[in-house]
Short mmCIF file of C-alpha atoms in Angstrom, two decimals:
data_model
loop_
_atom_site.label_atom_id
_atom_site.label_comp_id
_atom_site.label_asym_id
_atom_site.label_seq_id
_atom_site.Cartn_x
_atom_site.Cartn_y
_atom_site.Cartn_z
CA MET A 1 -0.98 -13.75 -11.67
CA ASP A 2 -3.17 -15.07 -14.50
CA ASP A 3 -1.61 -12.49 -16.84
CA VAL A 4 1.92 -13.54 -15.82
CA VAL A 5 1.13 -17.23 -16.30
CA ALA A 6 -0.27 -16.53 -19.80
CA ALA A 7 2.75 -14.43 -20.73
CA VAL A 8 5.21 -17.09 -19.53
CA LYS A 9 3.41 -19.79 -21.51
CA ASP A 10 3.55 -17.64 -24.63
CA ALA A 11 7.30 -17.03 -24.15
CA LEU A 12 8.06 -20.66 -23.21
CA PRO A 13 5.47 -22.79 -25.06
CA ASP A 14 7.28 -26.07 -24.35
CA GLU A 15 7.86 -25.42 -20.64
CA PRO A 16 5.24 -26.43 -18.03
CA VAL A 17 4.31 -23.70 -15.54
CA ALA A 18 3.22 -24.33 -11.96
CA ARG A 19 0.74 -22.05 -10.19
CA LEU A 20 1.08 -21.73 -6.43
CA THR A 21 -1.84 -19.82 -4.93
CA ALA A 22 -4.35 -20.50 -2.22
CA ASP A 23 -7.22 -19.78 -4.58
CA ASP A 24 -6.53 -23.04 -6.47
CA GLY A 25 -7.38 -25.18 -3.44
CA PRO A 26 -5.16 -27.57 -1.45
CA ALA A 27 -5.33 -30.53 -3.88
CA ARG A 28 -4.34 -28.64 -6.99
CA ARG A 29 -1.73 -26.64 -5.16
CA TYR A 30 -0.15 -29.78 -3.68
CA ARG A 31 0.07 -31.42 -7.08
CA ALA A 32 1.84 -28.32 -8.40
CA PHE A 33 4.17 -28.35 -5.37
CA LEU A 34 5.11 -31.99 -5.97
CA GLY A 35 5.81 -31.28 -9.64
CA VAL A 36 8.25 -28.54 -8.61
CA LEU A 37 9.82 -30.67 -5.86
CA LEU A 38 10.47 -33.58 -8.23
CA GLY A 39 11.96 -31.31 -10.87
CA ASP A 40 9.23 -31.96 -13.46
CA VAL A 41 8.28 -28.24 -13.46
CA ARG A 42 10.98 -25.56 -13.60
CA VAL A 43 8.87 -22.37 -13.79
CA VAL A 44 6.73 -21.31 -10.82
CA VAL A 45 4.35 -18.36 -10.65
CA GLY A 46 2.48 -17.58 -7.44
CA THR A 47 1.73 -15.32 -4.55
CA ARG A 48 4.03 -14.69 -1.55
CA ALA A 49 4.22 -18.37 -0.51
CA ALA A 50 5.77 -19.21 -3.89
CA ALA A 51 9.01 -17.63 -2.64
CA PHE A 52 9.58 -20.90 -0.72
CA ALA A 53 8.89 -23.15 -3.75
CA PRO A 54 11.58 -25.91 -3.92
CA VAL A 55 12.68 -25.10 -7.46
CA VAL A 56 15.54 -27.41 -8.51
CA ASP A 57 18.70 -25.54 -9.56
CA LEU A 58 17.15 -22.07 -9.21
CA GLY A 59 18.46 -19.67 -11.86
CA LEU A 60 16.20 -16.61 -11.62
CA ALA A 61 13.89 -15.25 -8.94
CA VAL A 62 11.53 -12.36 -9.71
CA VAL A 63 9.36 -10.30 -7.42
CA PHE A 64 7.09 -7.65 -8.95
CA ASP A 65 5.76 -4.63 -7.05
CA ASP A 66 7.68 -5.48 -3.87
CA GLY A 67 6.09 -2.55 -2.04
CA ASP A 68 2.70 -4.28 -1.99
CA ASP A 69 1.84 -5.14 1.61
CA ARG A 70 0.38 -8.48 0.49
CA LEU A 71 3.95 -9.67 -0.05
CA ALA A 72 4.62 -9.31 3.69
CA GLU A 73 3.64 -12.33 5.79
CA PRO A 74 1.39 -11.07 8.65
CA ARG A 75 2.30 -14.04 10.89
CA ALA A 76 5.61 -14.79 12.63
CA PRO A 77 8.36 -14.73 11.54
CA TYR A 78 6.90 -11.98 9.28
CA ALA A 79 8.94 -12.91 6.23
CA HIS A 80 8.77 -10.61 3.22
CA THR A 81 8.94 -12.06 -0.29
CA ARG A 82 11.71 -9.68 -1.29
CA GLN A 83 13.86 -10.71 1.71
CA VAL A 84 13.26 -14.42 1.15
CA LEU A 85 14.18 -14.24 -2.54
CA ALA A 86 17.25 -12.09 -1.83
CA LEU A 87 18.51 -14.69 0.62
CA ARG A 88 17.77 -17.55 -1.77
CA ALA A 89 19.49 -15.79 -4.63
CA ASP A 90 22.56 -15.20 -2.47
CA LEU A 91 22.68 -18.76 -1.12
CA GLU A 92 21.90 -20.53 -4.40
CA GLY A 93 23.89 -18.30 -6.72
CA ALA A 94 20.78 -17.24 -8.65
CA ALA A 95 19.81 -13.95 -10.22
CA LEU A 96 17.19 -11.73 -8.59
CA LEU A 97 14.99 -9.21 -10.41
CA VAL A 98 13.02 -6.74 -8.28
CA GLY A 99 10.59 -4.98 -10.58
CA GLY A 100 7.70 -2.56 -10.38
CA PHE A 101 6.41 0.81 -11.54
CA ALA A 102 7.75 2.32 -8.30
CA ARG A 103 11.03 1.64 -6.47
CA THR A 104 10.82 0.89 -2.77
CA VAL A 105 13.24 2.34 -0.27
CA GLU A 106 14.40 -1.18 0.56
CA ALA A 107 15.24 -1.85 -3.09
CA GLN A 108 17.06 1.47 -3.27
CA LEU A 109 19.18 0.42 -0.31
CA LEU A 110 20.25 -2.70 -2.23
CA VAL A 111 21.28 -0.46 -5.14
CA GLU A 112 23.22 2.02 -3.03
CA ARG A 113 25.08 -0.78 -1.23
CA GLY A 114 26.13 -2.19 -4.60
CA TRP A 115 24.30 -5.47 -4.01
CA ALA A 116 21.93 -4.72 -6.92
CA HIS A 117 22.22 -2.72 -10.11
CA PRO A 118 19.52 -0.24 -11.27
CA VAL A 119 17.63 -1.11 -14.43
CA GLN A 120 15.44 1.69 -15.75
CA ALA A 121 14.39 3.13 -19.09
CA PRO A 122 16.05 6.24 -20.55
CA ARG A 123 14.20 9.51 -20.03
CA ALA A 124 13.27 9.73 -23.73
CA VAL A 125 11.52 6.36 -23.54
CA VAL A 126 9.76 7.31 -20.30
CA ARG A 127 8.50 10.58 -21.76
CA GLU A 128 7.01 8.77 -24.74
CA ALA A 129 5.56 5.75 -22.92
CA ALA A 130 4.32 7.37 -19.71
CA PRO A 131 1.17 9.52 -19.63
CA ARG A 132 1.28 13.21 -19.04
CA VAL A 133 0.79 14.04 -15.34
CA LEU A 134 -0.90 17.22 -14.15
CA ALA A 135 -0.95 18.28 -10.47
CA PRO A 136 -2.75 21.64 -10.31
CA SER A 137 -1.88 23.69 -7.23
CA ASP A 138 -4.03 26.24 -5.40
CA VAL A 139 -2.35 28.96 -7.48
CA ASP A 140 -3.28 27.18 -10.70
CA LEU A 141 -6.88 26.87 -9.58
CA ALA A 142 -7.16 30.41 -8.16
CA ARG A 143 -9.04 31.67 -11.19
CA GLU A 144 -11.83 29.20 -10.41
CA GLY A 145 -12.80 31.22 -7.35
CA PRO A 146 -14.66 29.31 -4.60
CA ALA A 147 -14.95 26.31 -6.97
CA ALA A 148 -11.19 25.79 -6.58
CA ALA A 149 -11.86 24.04 -3.25
CA ALA A 150 -14.18 21.51 -4.91
CA ARG A 151 -13.20 17.85 -4.72
CA ILE A 152 -13.32 17.65 -8.54
CA PRO A 153 -12.55 21.15 -9.92
CA ARG A 154 -13.56 22.34 -13.38
CA PRO A 155 -10.28 21.41 -15.14
CA ALA A 156 -10.79 17.80 -13.99
CA TRP A 157 -14.36 17.76 -15.35
CA GLU A 158 -13.12 19.15 -18.66
CA LEU A 159 -10.34 16.53 -18.86
CA ALA A 160 -12.81 13.72 -18.17
CA ARG A 161 -15.32 15.06 -20.71
CA SER A 162 -12.74 15.35 -23.49
CA ALA A 163 -11.14 11.98 -22.69
CA LEU A 164 -14.49 10.17 -22.77
CA GLU A 165 -14.64 10.95 -26.47
CA ARG A 166 -11.56 8.75 -26.97
CA GLY A 167 -12.12 5.88 -24.53
CA PRO A 168 -12.63 4.95 -20.86
CA VAL A 169 -11.59 7.18 -17.97
CA LEU A 170 -10.26 5.88 -14.64
CA VAL A 171 -11.07 7.58 -11.37
CA GLN A 172 -9.02 6.39 -8.39
CA VAL A 173 -10.59 7.01 -4.97
CA ALA A 174 -8.69 6.47 -1.74
CA ARG A 175 -11.53 4.63 0.07
CA GLY A 176 -14.38 2.29 -0.73
CA GLY A 177 -17.95 2.57 0.49
CA TYR A 178 -20.30 5.55 0.40
CA LEU A 179 -19.20 7.98 3.12
CA PRO A 180 -16.65 5.94 5.07
CA VAL A 181 -15.88 8.78 7.51
CA VAL A 182 -18.32 11.41 8.71
CA ALA A 183 -17.94 14.37 11.08
CA CYS A 184 -20.05 16.92 12.91
CA ALA A 185 -21.41 19.49 10.45
CA ARG A 186 -20.79 22.36 12.89
CA CYS A 187 -17.45 21.77 14.66
CA ARG A 188 -15.99 19.18 12.22
CA GLU A 189 -15.21 16.76 15.10
CA PRO A 190 -15.05 13.17 13.75
CA ALA A 191 -18.28 11.30 14.58
CA ARG A 192 -17.79 8.26 16.81
CA CYS A 193 -19.95 5.49 18.16
CA GLY A 194 -21.37 6.02 21.63
CA ALA A 195 -20.81 2.34 22.55
CA CYS A 196 -17.27 1.51 21.37
CA HIS A 197 -16.03 4.93 20.15
CA GLY A 198 -15.39 3.55 16.67
CA PRO A 199 -15.72 5.80 13.60
CA LEU A 200 -19.19 6.26 12.08
CA ARG A 201 -19.94 5.86 8.39
CA LEU A 202 -22.93 6.22 6.05
CA GLU A 203 -23.89 3.41 3.67
CA ARG A 204 -26.27 5.50 1.56
CA THR A 205 -28.17 8.80 1.49
CA GLY A 206 -30.78 9.01 4.24
CA ALA A 207 -29.53 5.98 6.14
CA ALA A 208 -28.63 6.10 9.82
CA PRO A 209 -24.88 6.29 10.54
CA THR A 210 -23.29 2.92 11.35
CA CYS A 211 -20.24 2.13 13.45
CA SER A 212 -17.36 0.71 11.42
CA TRP A 213 -16.19 -1.36 14.43
CA CYS A 214 -19.23 -2.82 16.17
CA GLY A 215 -21.92 -2.29 13.50
CA ARG A 216 -24.38 -0.47 15.78
CA HIS A 217 -26.69 2.15 14.26
CA ALA A 218 -26.37 5.65 15.75
CA THR A 219 -29.98 6.64 15.14
CA ASN A 220 -29.98 9.67 17.50
CA TRP A 221 -26.37 10.81 17.25
CA HIS A 222 -25.34 14.17 18.68
CA CYS A 223 -21.85 15.61 18.77
CA PRO A 224 -20.37 15.27 22.30
CA THR A 225 -18.34 18.45 21.73
CA CYS A 226 -20.96 20.95 20.57
CA GLY A 227 -24.27 19.03 20.78
CA HIS A 228 -25.08 19.41 17.06
CA GLY A 229 -26.93 16.52 15.44
CA ALA A 230 -26.10 16.94 11.73
CA LEU A 231 -23.29 15.16 9.89
CA ARG A 232 -21.05 16.05 7.00
CA ALA A 233 -18.72 13.97 4.83
CA ALA A 234 -15.13 13.82 6.05
CA ARG A 235 -14.12 11.20 3.43
CA VAL A 236 -16.00 10.31 0.27
CA GLY A 237 -15.93 6.69 -0.89
CA SER A 238 -16.07 5.07 -4.27
CA SER A 239 -19.85 4.47 -4.24
CA ARG A 240 -20.66 8.14 -3.54
CA THR A 241 -18.11 9.22 -6.15
CA ALA A 242 -19.73 6.96 -8.75
CA GLU A 243 -23.14 8.45 -7.85
CA GLU A 244 -21.85 11.99 -8.36
CA LEU A 245 -20.17 11.14 -11.66
CA GLY A 246 -23.32 9.38 -12.83
CA ARG A 247 -25.29 12.60 -12.32
CA ALA A 248 -22.64 14.69 -14.09
CA PHE A 249 -22.41 12.32 -17.08
CA PRO A 250 -25.90 10.82 -17.34
CA SER A 251 -25.31 9.08 -20.68
CA VAL A 252 -21.99 7.45 -19.68
CA PRO A 253 -21.83 4.02 -18.01
CA VAL A 254 -20.16 4.01 -14.59
CA VAL A 255 -18.28 0.93 -13.32
CA VAL A 256 -17.26 0.57 -9.64
CA SER A 257 -14.44 -1.74 -8.65
CA GLY A 258 -13.25 -2.37 -5.11
CA ALA A 259 -12.52 -5.16 -2.68
CA SER A 260 -14.93 -3.76 -0.06
CA GLY A 261 -18.65 -3.26 -0.54
CA SER A 262 -21.11 -4.98 -2.80
CA HIS A 263 -19.41 -4.17 -6.13
CA GLY A 264 -16.41 -6.50 -6.00
CA VAL A 265 -13.25 -6.25 -8.08
CA VAL A 266 -13.70 -5.89 -11.85
CA GLU A 267 -10.81 -7.44 -13.73
CA THR A 268 -11.08 -5.88 -17.20
CA VAL A 269 -13.16 -3.40 -19.18
CA ASP A 270 -13.36 -2.84 -22.94
CA ASP A 271 -12.28 0.24 -24.87
CA ARG A 272 -15.71 1.89 -25.00
CA SER A 273 -16.30 5.24 -23.31
CA ARG A 274 -17.11 4.70 -19.64
CA LEU A 275 -16.14 5.99 -16.19
CA VAL A 276 -14.37 3.44 -13.99
CA VAL A 277 -14.29 4.28 -10.27
CA ALA A 278 -11.82 2.11 -8.35
CA THR A 279 -9.95 1.96 -5.07
CA PRO A 280 -6.13 1.53 -5.13
CA GLY A 281 -5.16 -1.93 -6.26
CA ALA A 282 -8.60 -2.75 -7.70
CA GLU A 283 -8.26 -0.86 -10.97
CA PRO A 284 -9.44 -2.94 -13.96
CA THR A 285 -7.25 -3.25 -17.03
CA ALA A 286 -8.74 -1.45 -20.00
CA ALA A 287 -8.35 -2.73 -23.54
CA GLY A 288 -6.01 -0.28 -25.24
CA GLY A 289 -5.45 1.65 -21.99
CA TYR A 290 -7.42 4.45 -20.37
CA ALA A 291 -7.68 7.76 -22.16
CA ALA A 292 -7.22 9.65 -18.90
CA ALA A 293 -7.24 9.17 -15.14
CA LEU A 294 -8.25 11.31 -12.17
CA ILE A 295 -6.61 10.56 -8.83
CA LEU A 296 -8.87 12.02 -6.14
CA ASP A 297 -8.25 12.72 -2.45
CA ALA A 298 -4.48 12.37 -2.87
CA ALA A 299 -3.84 13.96 0.53
CA ALA A 300 -5.76 11.13 2.19
CA MET A 301 -2.86 8.79 1.42
CA THR A 302 0.10 11.16 1.88
CA SER A 303 -1.14 12.53 5.23
CA ARG A 304 -1.29 9.17 6.99
CA PRO A 305 0.93 8.92 10.10
CA GLU A 306 2.80 5.80 8.93
CA LEU A 307 6.46 6.01 7.97
CA TRP A 308 5.71 4.62 4.50
CA ALA A 309 2.76 6.94 3.69
CA SER A 310 4.42 8.95 0.91
CA ALA A 311 6.14 5.95 -0.68
CA GLU A 312 2.89 3.94 -0.62
CA ALA A 313 0.93 6.83 -2.13
CA LEU A 314 3.40 7.15 -5.01
CA ARG A 315 3.33 3.40 -5.59
CA ARG A 316 -0.47 3.37 -5.83
CA TRP A 317 -0.53 6.41 -8.11
CA LEU A 318 2.01 4.91 -10.45
CA GLY A 319 0.12 1.61 -10.48
CA ALA A 320 -2.99 3.44 -11.72
CA ALA A 321 -0.96 5.60 -14.13
CA ALA A 322 0.55 2.54 -15.75
CA LEU A 323 -2.93 1.61 -17.01
CA VAL A 324 -3.25 4.91 -18.91
CA ARG A 325 -2.14 5.39 -22.51
CA GLY A 326 1.21 7.03 -23.11
CA ALA A 327 1.63 10.74 -23.67
CA ALA A 328 2.21 10.10 -27.37
CA ASP A 329 -1.35 8.70 -27.53
CA GLY A 330 -2.89 11.55 -25.52
CA GLY A 331 -2.92 9.81 -22.13
CA THR A 332 -3.24 12.30 -19.25
CA ILE A 333 -3.48 12.01 -15.48
CA MET A 334 -4.61 14.69 -13.03
CA LEU A 335 -3.56 14.46 -9.39
CA LEU A 336 -6.11 16.18 -7.15
CA GLY A 337 -6.68 16.73 -3.47
CA ARG A 338 -3.59 18.68 -2.28
CA PRO A 339 -1.08 15.83 -1.97
CA ALA A 340 2.28 16.22 -0.23
CA PRO A 341 4.63 18.05 -2.60
CA VAL A 342 7.54 15.54 -2.66
CA PRO A 343 5.63 12.46 -3.93
CA ALA A 344 3.49 14.67 -6.15
CA GLN A 345 6.56 16.11 -7.89
CA ALA A 346 8.03 12.63 -8.26
CA MET A 347 4.78 11.59 -9.91
CA VAL A 348 4.83 14.59 -12.28
CA ARG A 349 8.44 13.87 -13.28
CA TRP A 350 7.80 10.09 -13.30
CA ASP A 351 10.91 9.65 -11.18
CA PRO A 352 10.35 6.84 -8.65
CA ALA A 353 14.09 6.15 -8.43
CA GLY A 354 14.86 9.74 -7.46
CA PHE A 355 12.09 9.70 -4.89
CA ALA A 356 13.39 6.44 -3.36
CA ALA A 357 16.91 7.87 -3.16
CA ARG A 358 15.62 11.00 -1.38
CA GLU A 359 13.47 8.99 0.98
CA LEU A 360 16.37 6.70 1.86
CA SER A 361 18.61 9.73 2.49
CA GLU A 362 16.04 11.17 4.92
CA ARG A 363 15.64 7.87 6.72
CA ARG A 364 19.38 7.48 7.01
CA GLU A 365 19.60 10.92 8.61
CA LEU A 366 16.78 10.05 11.06
CA ALA A 367 18.01 6.46 11.68
CA PHE A 368 14.79 4.89 10.41
CA PRO A 369 14.45 1.54 8.64
CA PRO A 370 15.88 0.38 6.34
CA ALA A 371 18.88 2.62 7.03
CA ALA A 372 18.86 1.24 10.59
CA HIS A 373 17.23 -1.77 12.22
CA MET A 374 14.27 -1.23 14.49
CA ALA A 375 12.47 -3.89 16.49
CA SER A 376 8.94 -3.46 17.85
CA LEU A 377 7.96 -5.13 21.14
CA GLN A 378 4.24 -4.99 21.91
CA GLY A 379 2.23 -6.67 24.63
CA ALA A 380 1.04 -6.34 28.22
CA PRO A 381 3.06 -3.77 30.21
CA ARG A 382 4.48 -6.34 32.63
CA ALA A 383 5.53 -8.68 29.83
CA VAL A 384 7.26 -5.95 27.77
CA HIS A 385 9.10 -4.56 30.81
CA SER A 386 10.19 -8.09 31.74
CA LEU A 387 11.60 -8.70 28.25
CA LEU A 388 13.47 -5.42 28.37
CA ASP A 389 14.96 -6.38 31.75
CA HIS A 390 16.22 -9.67 30.33
CA LEU A 391 17.63 -8.01 27.20
CA VAL A 392 21.42 -7.82 27.21
CA ARG A 393 22.36 -4.42 25.85
CA PHE A 394 25.12 -3.84 23.31
CA ASP A 395 26.91 -0.86 21.84
CA GLY A 396 24.64 1.22 19.61
CA LEU A 397 21.34 -0.20 20.93
CA GLU A 398 18.74 2.47 21.72
CA VAL A 399 15.49 1.79 23.62
CA LEU A 400 12.50 4.02 22.84
CA GLY A 401 9.51 3.75 25.20
CA PRO A 402 7.56 1.77 26.23
CA VAL A 403 4.46 3.82 25.45
CA GLU A 404 0.80 2.91 25.69
CA VAL A 405 -0.77 1.98 22.37
CA GLU A 406 -4.17 0.21 22.47
CA ASP A 407 -6.25 -2.18 24.58
CA GLY A 408 -3.98 -1.68 27.54
CA ASP A 409 -0.88 -2.83 25.65
CA VAL A 410 2.38 -0.96 25.49
CA ARG A 411 5.03 -0.85 22.79
CA ALA A 412 8.79 -0.37 22.95
CA LEU A 413 11.08 0.25 20.01
CA LEU A 414 14.68 -0.95 19.85
CA ARG A 415 16.92 0.82 17.38
CA ALA A 416 20.29 -0.53 16.30
CA PRO A 417 22.79 0.32 13.52
CA ARG A 418 22.44 -1.53 10.24
CA ARG A 419 25.57 -3.54 10.89
CA SER A 420 24.12 -4.85 14.21
CA GLY A 421 21.00 -6.52 12.81
CA ALA A 422 22.14 -10.06 13.55
CA GLU A 423 23.19 -9.06 17.04
CA LEU A 424 19.83 -7.45 17.71
CA ALA A 425 17.97 -10.59 16.62
CA LYS A 426 20.26 -12.78 18.72
CA ARG A 427 19.74 -10.73 21.92
CA LEU A 428 15.97 -10.67 21.39
CA ALA A 429 15.90 -14.46 21.01
CA GLN A 430 17.96 -14.87 24.18
CA ALA A 431 15.67 -12.56 26.19
CA SER A 432 12.60 -14.38 24.91
CA ALA A 433 14.16 -17.73 25.84
CA VAL A 434 14.77 -16.50 29.41
CA ARG A 435 11.12 -15.47 29.76
CA SER A 436 9.99 -18.81 28.39
CA ALA A 437 12.28 -20.79 30.74
CA ARG A 438 10.93 -18.89 33.74
CA LYS A 439 7.34 -19.37 32.51
CA GLU A 440 6.57 -15.70 32.88
CA ASP A 441 3.03 -14.59 32.07
CA GLY A 442 2.05 -12.55 29.06
CA ALA A 443 2.98 -12.64 25.39
CA VAL A 444 5.13 -10.12 23.53
CA ARG A 445 4.81 -9.64 19.80
CA MET A 446 8.32 -9.05 18.41
CA GLN A 447 8.90 -7.84 14.91
CA VAL A 448 12.11 -6.49 13.33
CA ASP A 449 11.69 -3.62 10.86
CA PRO A 450 7.85 -3.66 10.96
CA PRO A 451 6.34 -2.35 7.72
CA ASP A 452 3.59 -0.49 9.61
CA LEU A 453 5.96 1.59 11.75
CA TRP A 454 4.45 4.95 12.77
#
């Protein structure tokens, strides 16, 4: 946001700019809000709450990187910045620009419906400005022998070594911490806490495993499946990766950036040779761009069970790739860790629009959001069943479940055609009102088109 504010002030030197973000504190934020409300300030830059800023005579609304989950309000009514700005633009006759290095499936739906027009660079411009992307397969690495299965194979080491002669190198790691997930060294069963069954992790070499949920130390852990007492790494975090890179390049500084852990997020680095290990979203901006980037453990993101796993993985990869110098300046990226082939090929071709079109086509065939509307009802079994009993059905409505999810709760999914979204919301509100009037026990969390659907 600081970069956007600075850029807007450079472009509009005579125009005051209001910042709307919780980090500024309530007093400063309220003064900025009043300036916008009274019409003294006509340009607003902020986080997701800025979508509701009372801009007088709104002419343009912009949302950047609309796939970022921080733009989705986690509290009811679960408004998303893109949806809010689309409604405002339609109601107020304003323009809407949805930008980003990747294109979300929701934005692609707006394009295919004719509500929005695609704006993208010609292929010749993309080839020159974007870095070269390499995604070596098992066949490509076959000549390495057993070393082909290494987390960082020899071609990646060689790329990092040559790029360090020209500037900093970015290493994106899927998780923070040291060893965030460990497993039994014999049977590979994930190690879990004996008290709460949460996943165990290691904070450093030689330390006792710690539960990620309750914080208890598993000092005498033994695998309940085979009885073995040794652990192995199932996932390697940014701290352990930085330690390994520090040993491999002893004369090169290593910077770690991440929201979790003791390192914190590093905003910028200079153009000197260094290794920067960062988790997705915490990559520092390098002066002049990174000479190269390694994206490790790519399968950790594409193999997640969520509906949006592949799209989110591509968005995070492109966000890191945008910090690397263009191919004309020697910028290169290597995608490692056996990612899913569809997002990996979209990354190699630098074709986020094509990927979004394919993803939307598949979701339309399977009747998944955003091609169809789906509502999630989660709560105590009695409360969910009661709400379903009060729900007045309509043509096209499909009820999936309820099924047990966690902590004794159950979840039901309601699927309706895209054209019936308003009807679905109306019937859910009516059923909830009946439960409220009868003072029935239990709460039900209702969410239409939840972003974490899986």
